């Protein structure tokens, strides 16, 4: 039987997760690109929801406490996240600087414009998304440590109601993002639009890299 405490716990998981994922990040921009290009969008959404739920669940199960007790590990995860975002941003700016139509098919692996590339297979698309998701060290601080530690404070089985709420927030956000991408397909039929998006992506990723890197001082002080 669904109780008031379960509802409030679900809502807490939903709002905490939503407040973190509704931001411009490498994963969000990749999903938006796939929605615009119409390549395996449902699979991308499914992976994002699954990975969010899995990482938050791992945090709730106890890993948040382990990571939270290790400032050194938190420091290197933050540094790794800054370097990941820096690299992603520089690649996006490199694509933006290339003449329209000059991007090779292979650079669709990191979310490049698919206008001149053959349609990619499901596993190629998902493989790139898995790398973007799991090889960004900073994602573990957001999901496992931050959200996971909040969920771990819930009593008993309510911990998993919290994870369910977080998964629902992830699903709602990525479905909305995919829908927005479909509406932009006409605009991105023009190669120049992809260059503008790459430029925007690059600038935002560099700004995020600096923001994450600037937090190292606080971690070191702790």
PDB file of C-alpha atoms in Angstrom:
ATOM      1  CA  UNK A   1       0.000   0.000   0.000  1.00  0.00           C
ATOM      2  CA  UNK A   2       1.312   3.401  -1.029  1.00  0.00           C
ATOM      3  CA  UNK A   3       1.661   5.720   1.963  1.00  0.00           C
ATOM      4  CA  UNK A   4       2.233   9.427   2.541  1.00  0.00           C
ATOM      5  CA  UNK A   5       5.849   8.802   3.543  1.00  0.00           C
ATOM      6  CA  UNK A   6       6.430   6.895   0.310  1.00  0.00           C
ATOM      7  CA  UNK A   7       4.974   9.777  -1.690  1.00  0.00           C
ATOM      8  CA  UNK A   8       7.181  12.352   0.038  1.00  0.00           C
ATOM      9  CA  UNK A   9      10.261  10.126  -0.443  1.00  0.00           C
ATOM     10  CA  UNK A  10       9.458   9.612  -4.142  1.00  0.00           C
ATOM     11  CA  UNK A  11       9.009  13.362  -4.549  1.00  0.00           C
ATOM     12  CA  UNK A  12      12.331  14.016  -2.817  1.00  0.00           C
ATOM     13  CA  UNK A  13      14.121  11.661  -5.214  1.00  0.00           C
ATOM     14  CA  UNK A  14      12.343  13.225  -8.185  1.00  0.00           C
ATOM     15  CA  UNK A  15      13.146  16.828  -7.288  1.00  0.00           C
ATOM     16  CA  UNK A  16      16.752  16.223  -6.201  1.00  0.00           C
ATOM     17  CA  UNK A  17      17.578  14.299  -9.388  1.00  0.00           C
ATOM     18  CA  UNK A  18      15.751  16.742 -11.638  1.00  0.00           C
ATOM     19  CA  UNK A  19      17.579  19.713 -10.129  1.00  0.00           C
ATOM     20  CA  UNK A  20      20.899  18.110 -11.076  1.00  0.00           C
ATOM     21  CA  UNK A  21      20.206  16.798 -14.571  1.00  0.00           C
ATOM     22  CA  UNK A  22      18.375  19.876 -15.890  1.00  0.00           C
ATOM     23  CA  UNK A  23      21.609  21.537 -16.933  1.00  0.00           C
ATOM     24  CA  UNK A  24      23.817  21.704 -19.988  1.00  0.00           C
ATOM     25  CA  UNK A  25      26.185  18.760 -19.908  1.00  0.00           C
ATOM     26  CA  UNK A  26      27.935  16.369 -22.268  1.00  0.00           C
ATOM     27  CA  UNK A  27      25.308  13.632 -21.873  1.00  0.00           C
ATOM     28  CA  UNK A  28      22.367  15.975 -22.376  1.00  0.00           C
ATOM     29  CA  UNK A  29      23.886  17.503 -25.493  1.00  0.00           C
ATOM     30  CA  UNK A  30      24.626  14.074 -26.942  1.00  0.00           C
ATOM     31  CA  UNK A  31      21.015  12.968 -26.461  1.00  0.00           C
ATOM     32  CA  UNK A  32      19.797  16.216 -28.008  1.00  0.00           C
ATOM     33  CA  UNK A  33      22.013  15.597 -31.042  1.00  0.00           C
ATOM     34  CA  UNK A  34      20.699  12.073 -31.440  1.00  0.00           C
ATOM     35  CA  UNK A  35      17.121  13.363 -31.261  1.00  0.00           C
ATOM     36  CA  UNK A  36      17.878  15.950 -33.936  1.00  0.00           C
ATOM     37  CA  UNK A  37      19.500  13.350 -36.200  1.00  0.00           C
ATOM     38  CA  UNK A  38      16.828  10.738 -35.397  1.00  0.00           C
ATOM     39  CA  UNK A  39      19.335   8.007 -34.562  1.00  0.00           C
ATOM     40  CA  UNK A  40      18.341   5.449 -31.896  1.00  0.00           C
ATOM     41  CA  UNK A  41      16.749   8.050 -29.650  1.00  0.00           C
ATOM     42  CA  UNK A  42      14.720   5.629 -27.531  1.00  0.00           C
ATOM     43  CA  UNK A  43      17.779   3.517 -26.802  1.00  0.00           C
ATOM     44  CA  UNK A  44      19.708   6.629 -25.747  1.00  0.00           C
ATOM     45  CA  UNK A  45      16.913   7.704 -23.410  1.00  0.00           C
ATOM     46  CA  UNK A  46      16.679   4.191 -21.953  1.00  0.00           C
ATOM     47  CA  UNK A  47      20.422   4.096 -21.260  1.00  0.00           C
ATOM     48  CA  UNK A  48      20.422   7.506 -19.579  1.00  0.00           C
ATOM     49  CA  UNK A  49      17.552   6.553 -17.272  1.00  0.00           C
ATOM     50  CA  UNK A  50      19.113   3.175 -16.472  1.00  0.00           C
ATOM     51  CA  UNK A  51      22.550   4.629 -15.746  1.00  0.00           C
ATOM     52  CA  UNK A  52      21.122   7.359 -13.510  1.00  0.00           C
ATOM     53  CA  UNK A  53      19.085   4.836 -11.529  1.00  0.00           C
ATOM     54  CA  UNK A  54      22.031   2.431 -11.290  1.00  0.00           C
ATOM     55  CA  UNK A  55      24.553   5.014 -10.090  1.00  0.00           C
ATOM     56  CA  UNK A  56      22.138   6.566  -7.609  1.00  0.00           C
ATOM     57  CA  UNK A  57      21.195   3.093  -6.388  1.00  0.00           C
ATOM     58  CA  UNK A  58      24.865   2.260  -5.841  1.00  0.00           C
ATOM     59  CA  UNK A  59      25.226   5.445  -3.820  1.00  0.00           C
ATOM     60  CA  UNK A  60      22.141   4.691  -1.759  1.00  0.00           C
ATOM     61  CA  UNK A  61      23.426   1.164  -1.094  1.00  0.00           C
ATOM     62  CA  UNK A  62      26.505   2.533   0.651  1.00  0.00           C
ATOM     63  CA  UNK A  63      29.055   3.721  -1.890  1.00  0.00           C
ATOM     64  CA  UNK A  64      28.175   7.358  -1.159  1.00  0.00           C
ATOM     65  CA  UNK A  65      29.474   6.927   2.372  1.00  0.00           C
ATOM     66  CA  UNK A  66      32.683   5.317   1.135  1.00  0.00           C
ATOM     67  CA  UNK A  67      33.394   8.084  -1.378  1.00  0.00           C
ATOM     68  CA  UNK A  68      32.282  10.806   1.020  1.00  0.00           C
ATOM     69  CA  UNK A  69      34.870   9.641   3.546  1.00  0.00           C
ATOM     70  CA  UNK A  70      37.703   9.971   1.018  1.00  0.00           C
ATOM     71  CA  UNK A  71      38.540  13.612   0.194  1.00  0.00           C
ATOM     72  CA  UNK A  72      41.481  12.448  -1.936  1.00  0.00           C
ATOM     73  CA  UNK A  73      39.228  10.359  -4.159  1.00  0.00           C
ATOM     74  CA  UNK A  74      36.750  13.225  -4.408  1.00  0.00           C
ATOM     75  CA  UNK A  75      39.612  15.515  -5.441  1.00  0.00           C
ATOM     76  CA  UNK A  76      40.744  13.253  -8.269  1.00  0.00           C
ATOM     77  CA  UNK A  77      37.192  12.598  -9.452  1.00  0.00           C
ATOM     78  CA  UNK A  78      36.662  16.348  -9.678  1.00  0.00           C
ATOM     79  CA  UNK A  79      39.958  16.872 -11.487  1.00  0.00           C
ATOM     80  CA  UNK A  80      39.138  14.056 -13.896  1.00  0.00           C
ATOM     81  CA  UNK A  81      35.727  15.557 -14.557  1.00  0.00           C
ATOM     82  CA  UNK A  82      37.276  18.942 -15.369  1.00  0.00           C
ATOM     83  CA  UNK A  83      39.722  17.329 -17.806  1.00  0.00           C
ATOM     84  CA  UNK A  84      36.934  15.299 -19.421  1.00  0.00           C
ATOM     85  CA  UNK A  85      34.819  18.418 -19.976  1.00  0.00           C
ATOM     86  CA  UNK A  86      37.847  20.306 -21.279  1.00  0.00           C
ATOM     87  CA  UNK A  87      38.564  17.605 -23.847  1.00  0.00           C
ATOM     88  CA  UNK A  88      34.922  17.368 -24.908  1.00  0.00           C
ATOM     89  CA  UNK A  89      34.719  21.132 -25.293  1.00  0.00           C
ATOM     90  CA  UNK A  90      37.893  21.360 -27.376  1.00  0.00           C
ATOM     91  CA  UNK A  91      36.640  18.627 -29.728  1.00  0.00           C
ATOM     92  CA  UNK A  92      33.357  20.495 -30.175  1.00  0.00           C
ATOM     93  CA  UNK A  93      35.205  23.741 -30.973  1.00  0.00           C
ATOM     94  CA  UNK A  94      37.395  21.869 -33.448  1.00  0.00           C
ATOM     95  CA  UNK A  95      34.287  20.620 -35.259  1.00  0.00           C
ATOM     96  CA  UNK A  96      32.806  24.111 -35.241  1.00  0.00           C
ATOM     97  CA  UNK A  97      35.957  25.500 -36.861  1.00  0.00           C
ATOM     98  CA  UNK A  98      35.866  22.996 -39.727  1.00  0.00           C
ATOM     99  CA  UNK A  99      34.202  23.996 -43.004  1.00  0.00           C
ATOM    100  CA  UNK A 100      30.608  22.783 -43.359  1.00  0.00           C
ATOM    101  CA  UNK A 101      30.498  19.241 -44.698  1.00  0.00           C
ATOM    102  CA  UNK A 102      34.186  18.583 -43.953  1.00  0.00           C
ATOM    103  CA  UNK A 103      33.669  16.585 -40.749  1.00  0.00           C
ATOM    104  CA  UNK A 104      34.600  12.935 -41.285  1.00  0.00           C
ATOM    105  CA  UNK A 105      32.044  10.241 -40.603  1.00  0.00           C
ATOM    106  CA  UNK A 106      34.142   8.894 -37.740  1.00  0.00           C
ATOM    107  CA  UNK A 107      33.711  11.953 -35.582  1.00  0.00           C
ATOM    108  CA  UNK A 108      30.065  11.157 -35.165  1.00  0.00           C
ATOM    109  CA  UNK A 109      31.349   8.901 -32.381  1.00  0.00           C
ATOM    110  CA  UNK A 110      31.536  11.854 -30.011  1.00  0.00           C
ATOM    111  CA  UNK A 111      28.300  13.427 -31.135  1.00  0.00           C
ATOM    112  CA  UNK A 112      29.421  15.114 -34.328  1.00  0.00           C
ATOM    113  CA  UNK A 113      26.907  16.290 -36.912  1.00  0.00           C
ATOM    114  CA  UNK A 114      25.627  13.293 -38.857  1.00  0.00           C
ATOM    115  CA  UNK A 115      24.680  15.282 -41.956  1.00  0.00           C
ATOM    116  CA  UNK A 116      27.590  13.951 -44.012  1.00  0.00           C
ATOM    117  CA  UNK A 117      27.953  10.565 -42.308  1.00  0.00           C
ATOM    118  CA  UNK A 118      26.289   7.238 -42.910  1.00  0.00           C
ATOM    119  CA  UNK A 119      23.661   6.256 -40.399  1.00  0.00           C
ATOM    120  CA  UNK A 120      25.352   4.657 -37.404  1.00  0.00           C
ATOM    121  CA  UNK A 121      24.422   1.353 -35.835  1.00  0.00           C
ATOM    122  CA  UNK A 122      22.760   1.036 -32.442  1.00  0.00           C
ATOM    123  CA  UNK A 123      25.840  -0.249 -30.606  1.00  0.00           C
ATOM    124  CA  UNK A 124      28.053   2.476 -32.034  1.00  0.00           C
ATOM    125  CA  UNK A 125      25.658   5.161 -30.849  1.00  0.00           C
ATOM    126  CA  UNK A 126      25.188   3.579 -27.426  1.00  0.00           C
ATOM    127  CA  UNK A 127      28.907   2.904 -27.072  1.00  0.00           C
ATOM    128  CA  UNK A 128      29.683   6.595 -27.456  1.00  0.00           C
ATOM    129  CA  UNK A 129      26.964   7.485 -24.944  1.00  0.00           C
ATOM    130  CA  UNK A 130      28.278   4.933 -22.433  1.00  0.00           C
ATOM    131  CA  UNK A 131      31.734   6.499 -22.688  1.00  0.00           C
ATOM    132  CA  UNK A 132      30.323  10.007 -22.236  1.00  0.00           C
ATOM    133  CA  UNK A 133      28.319   8.830 -19.223  1.00  0.00           C
ATOM    134  CA  UNK A 134      30.711   6.561 -17.353  1.00  0.00           C
ATOM    135  CA  UNK A 135      34.094   8.006 -18.313  1.00  0.00           C
ATOM    136  CA  UNK A 136      33.228  11.412 -16.897  1.00  0.00           C
ATOM    137  CA  UNK A 137      34.550  11.120 -13.318  1.00  0.00           C
ATOM    138  CA  UNK A 138      32.507  14.079 -12.126  1.00  0.00           C
ATOM    139  CA  UNK A 139      29.257  12.200 -12.798  1.00  0.00           C
ATOM    140  CA  UNK A 140      30.040   9.948  -9.842  1.00  0.00           C
ATOM    141  CA  UNK A 141      30.163  12.922  -7.504  1.00  0.00           C
ATOM    142  CA  UNK A 142      26.732  14.075  -8.709  1.00  0.00           C
ATOM    143  CA  UNK A 143      24.896  10.750  -8.757  1.00  0.00           C
ATOM    144  CA  UNK A 144      26.677   8.392  -6.384  1.00  0.00           C
ATOM    145  CA  UNK A 145      27.877  10.876  -3.757  1.00  0.00           C
ATOM    146  CA  UNK A 146      25.435  13.784  -3.802  1.00  0.00           C
ATOM    147  CA  UNK A 147      22.110  12.173  -4.733  1.00  0.00           C
ATOM    148  CA  UNK A 148      23.088   8.793  -3.286  1.00  0.00           C
ATOM    149  CA  UNK A 149      23.957  10.253   0.105  1.00  0.00           C
ATOM    150  CA  UNK A 150      20.568  11.989   0.289  1.00  0.00           C
ATOM    151  CA  UNK A 151      18.775   8.770  -0.619  1.00  0.00           C
ATOM    152  CA  UNK A 152      20.803   6.794   1.909  1.00  0.00           C
ATOM    153  CA  UNK A 153      19.278   8.879   4.711  1.00  0.00           C
ATOM    154  CA  UNK A 154      15.841   7.429   4.002  1.00  0.00           C
ATOM    155  CA  UNK A 155      14.530   4.669   6.246  1.00  0.00           C
ATOM    156  CA  UNK A 156      14.540   1.036   5.147  1.00  0.00           C
ATOM    157  CA  UNK A 157      12.770   0.327   1.879  1.00  0.00           C
ATOM    158  CA  UNK A 158      12.083   4.040   1.392  1.00  0.00           C
ATOM    159  CA  UNK A 159      15.631   4.260   0.022  1.00  0.00           C
ATOM    160  CA  UNK A 160      14.458   2.470  -3.109  1.00  0.00           C
ATOM    161  CA  UNK A 161      11.357   4.647  -3.384  1.00  0.00           C
ATOM    162  CA  UNK A 162      13.817   7.548  -3.493  1.00  0.00           C
ATOM    163  CA  UNK A 163      15.735   5.827  -6.313  1.00  0.00           C
ATOM    164  CA  UNK A 164      12.434   5.257  -8.145  1.00  0.00           C
ATOM    165  CA  UNK A 165      11.616   8.953  -7.873  1.00  0.00           C
ATOM    166  CA  UNK A 166      15.057   9.844  -9.219  1.00  0.00           C
ATOM    167  CA  UNK A 167      14.591   7.444 -12.142  1.00  0.00           C
ATOM    168  CA  UNK A 168      11.205   9.010 -12.941  1.00  0.00           C
ATOM    169  CA  UNK A 169      12.815  12.459 -12.989  1.00  0.00           C
ATOM    170  CA  UNK A 170      15.507  11.181 -15.347  1.00  0.00           C
ATOM    171  CA  UNK A 171      12.879   9.626 -17.628  1.00  0.00           C
ATOM    172  CA  UNK A 172      10.784  12.801 -17.720  1.00  0.00           C
ATOM    173  CA  UNK A 173      13.795  14.980 -18.524  1.00  0.00           C
ATOM    174  CA  UNK A 174      15.273  12.850 -21.299  1.00  0.00           C
ATOM    175  CA  UNK A 175      11.901  12.251 -22.950  1.00  0.00           C
ATOM    176  CA  UNK A 176      11.378  16.022 -22.973  1.00  0.00           C
ATOM    177  CA  UNK A 177      14.877  16.544 -24.356  1.00  0.00           C
ATOM    178  CA  UNK A 178      14.274  13.996 -27.118  1.00  0.00           C
ATOM    179  CA  UNK A 179      10.984  15.665 -27.992  1.00  0.00           C
ATOM    180  CA  UNK A 180      12.701  19.049 -28.216  1.00  0.00           C
ATOM    181  CA  UNK A 181      15.345  17.567 -30.496  1.00  0.00           C
ATOM    182  CA  UNK A 182      12.743  16.234 -32.906  1.00  0.00           C
ATOM    183  CA  UNK A 183      11.208  19.685 -33.182  1.00  0.00           C
ATOM    184  CA  UNK A 184      14.605  21.083 -34.193  1.00  0.00           C
ATOM    185  CA  UNK A 185      15.192  18.637 -37.049  1.00  0.00           C
ATOM    186  CA  UNK A 186      14.166  21.136 -39.735  1.00  0.00           C
ATOM    187  CA  UNK A 187      16.535  23.774 -38.386  1.00  0.00           C
ATOM    188  CA  UNK A 188      19.462  21.359 -38.256  1.00  0.00           C
ATOM    189  CA  UNK A 189      18.945  20.237 -41.832  1.00  0.00           C
ATOM    190  CA  UNK A 190      21.417  23.074 -42.554  1.00  0.00           C
ATOM    191  CA  UNK A 191      25.088  22.140 -41.909  1.00  0.00           C
ATOM    192  CA  UNK A 192      25.778  25.641 -40.610  1.00  0.00           C
ATOM    193  CA  UNK A 193      23.371  25.044 -37.729  1.00  0.00           C
ATOM    194  CA  UNK A 194      25.531  22.127 -36.561  1.00  0.00           C
ATOM    195  CA  UNK A 195      28.593  24.388 -36.526  1.00  0.00           C
ATOM    196  CA  UNK A 196      26.738  26.892 -34.371  1.00  0.00           C
ATOM    197  CA  UNK A 197      25.667  24.133 -31.994  1.00  0.00           C
ATOM    198  CA  UNK A 198      29.229  22.793 -31.840  1.00  0.00           C
ATOM    199  CA  UNK A 199      30.481  26.275 -30.993  1.00  0.00           C
ATOM    200  CA  UNK A 200      27.865  26.649 -28.267  1.00  0.00           C
ATOM    201  CA  UNK A 201      28.665  23.171 -26.939  1.00  0.00           C
ATOM    202  CA  UNK A 202      32.391  23.909 -26.858  1.00  0.00           C
ATOM    203  CA  UNK A 203      32.003  27.181 -24.991  1.00  0.00           C
ATOM    204  CA  UNK A 204      29.628  25.654 -22.441  1.00  0.00           C
ATOM    205  CA  UNK A 205      31.872  22.628 -21.847  1.00  0.00           C
ATOM    206  CA  UNK A 206      34.909  24.856 -21.304  1.00  0.00           C
ATOM    207  CA  UNK A 207      32.913  27.004 -18.877  1.00  0.00           C
ATOM    208  CA  UNK A 208      31.766  23.895 -17.005  1.00  0.00           C
ATOM    209  CA  UNK A 209      35.339  22.567 -16.947  1.00  0.00           C
ATOM    210  CA  UNK A 210      36.514  25.795 -15.333  1.00  0.00           C
ATOM    211  CA  UNK A 211      33.643  25.723 -12.832  1.00  0.00           C
ATOM    212  CA  UNK A 212      34.427  22.132 -11.842  1.00  0.00           C
ATOM    213  CA  UNK A 213      38.163  22.852 -11.651  1.00  0.00           C
ATOM    214  CA  UNK A 214      37.575  25.897  -9.455  1.00  0.00           C
ATOM    215  CA  UNK A 215      35.902  23.616  -6.910  1.00  0.00           C
ATOM    216  CA  UNK A 216      39.155  21.746  -6.332  1.00  0.00           C
ATOM    217  CA  UNK A 217      40.339  24.399  -3.901  1.00  0.00           C
ATOM    218  CA  UNK A 218      37.370  23.759  -1.601  1.00  0.00           C
ATOM    219  CA  UNK A 219      37.914  19.997  -1.761  1.00  0.00           C
ATOM    220  CA  UNK A 220      41.603  20.404  -0.996  1.00  0.00           C
ATOM    221  CA  UNK A 221      40.822  22.710   1.915  1.00  0.00           C
ATOM    222  CA  UNK A 222      38.414  20.126   3.325  1.00  0.00           C
TER     223      UNK A 222
END
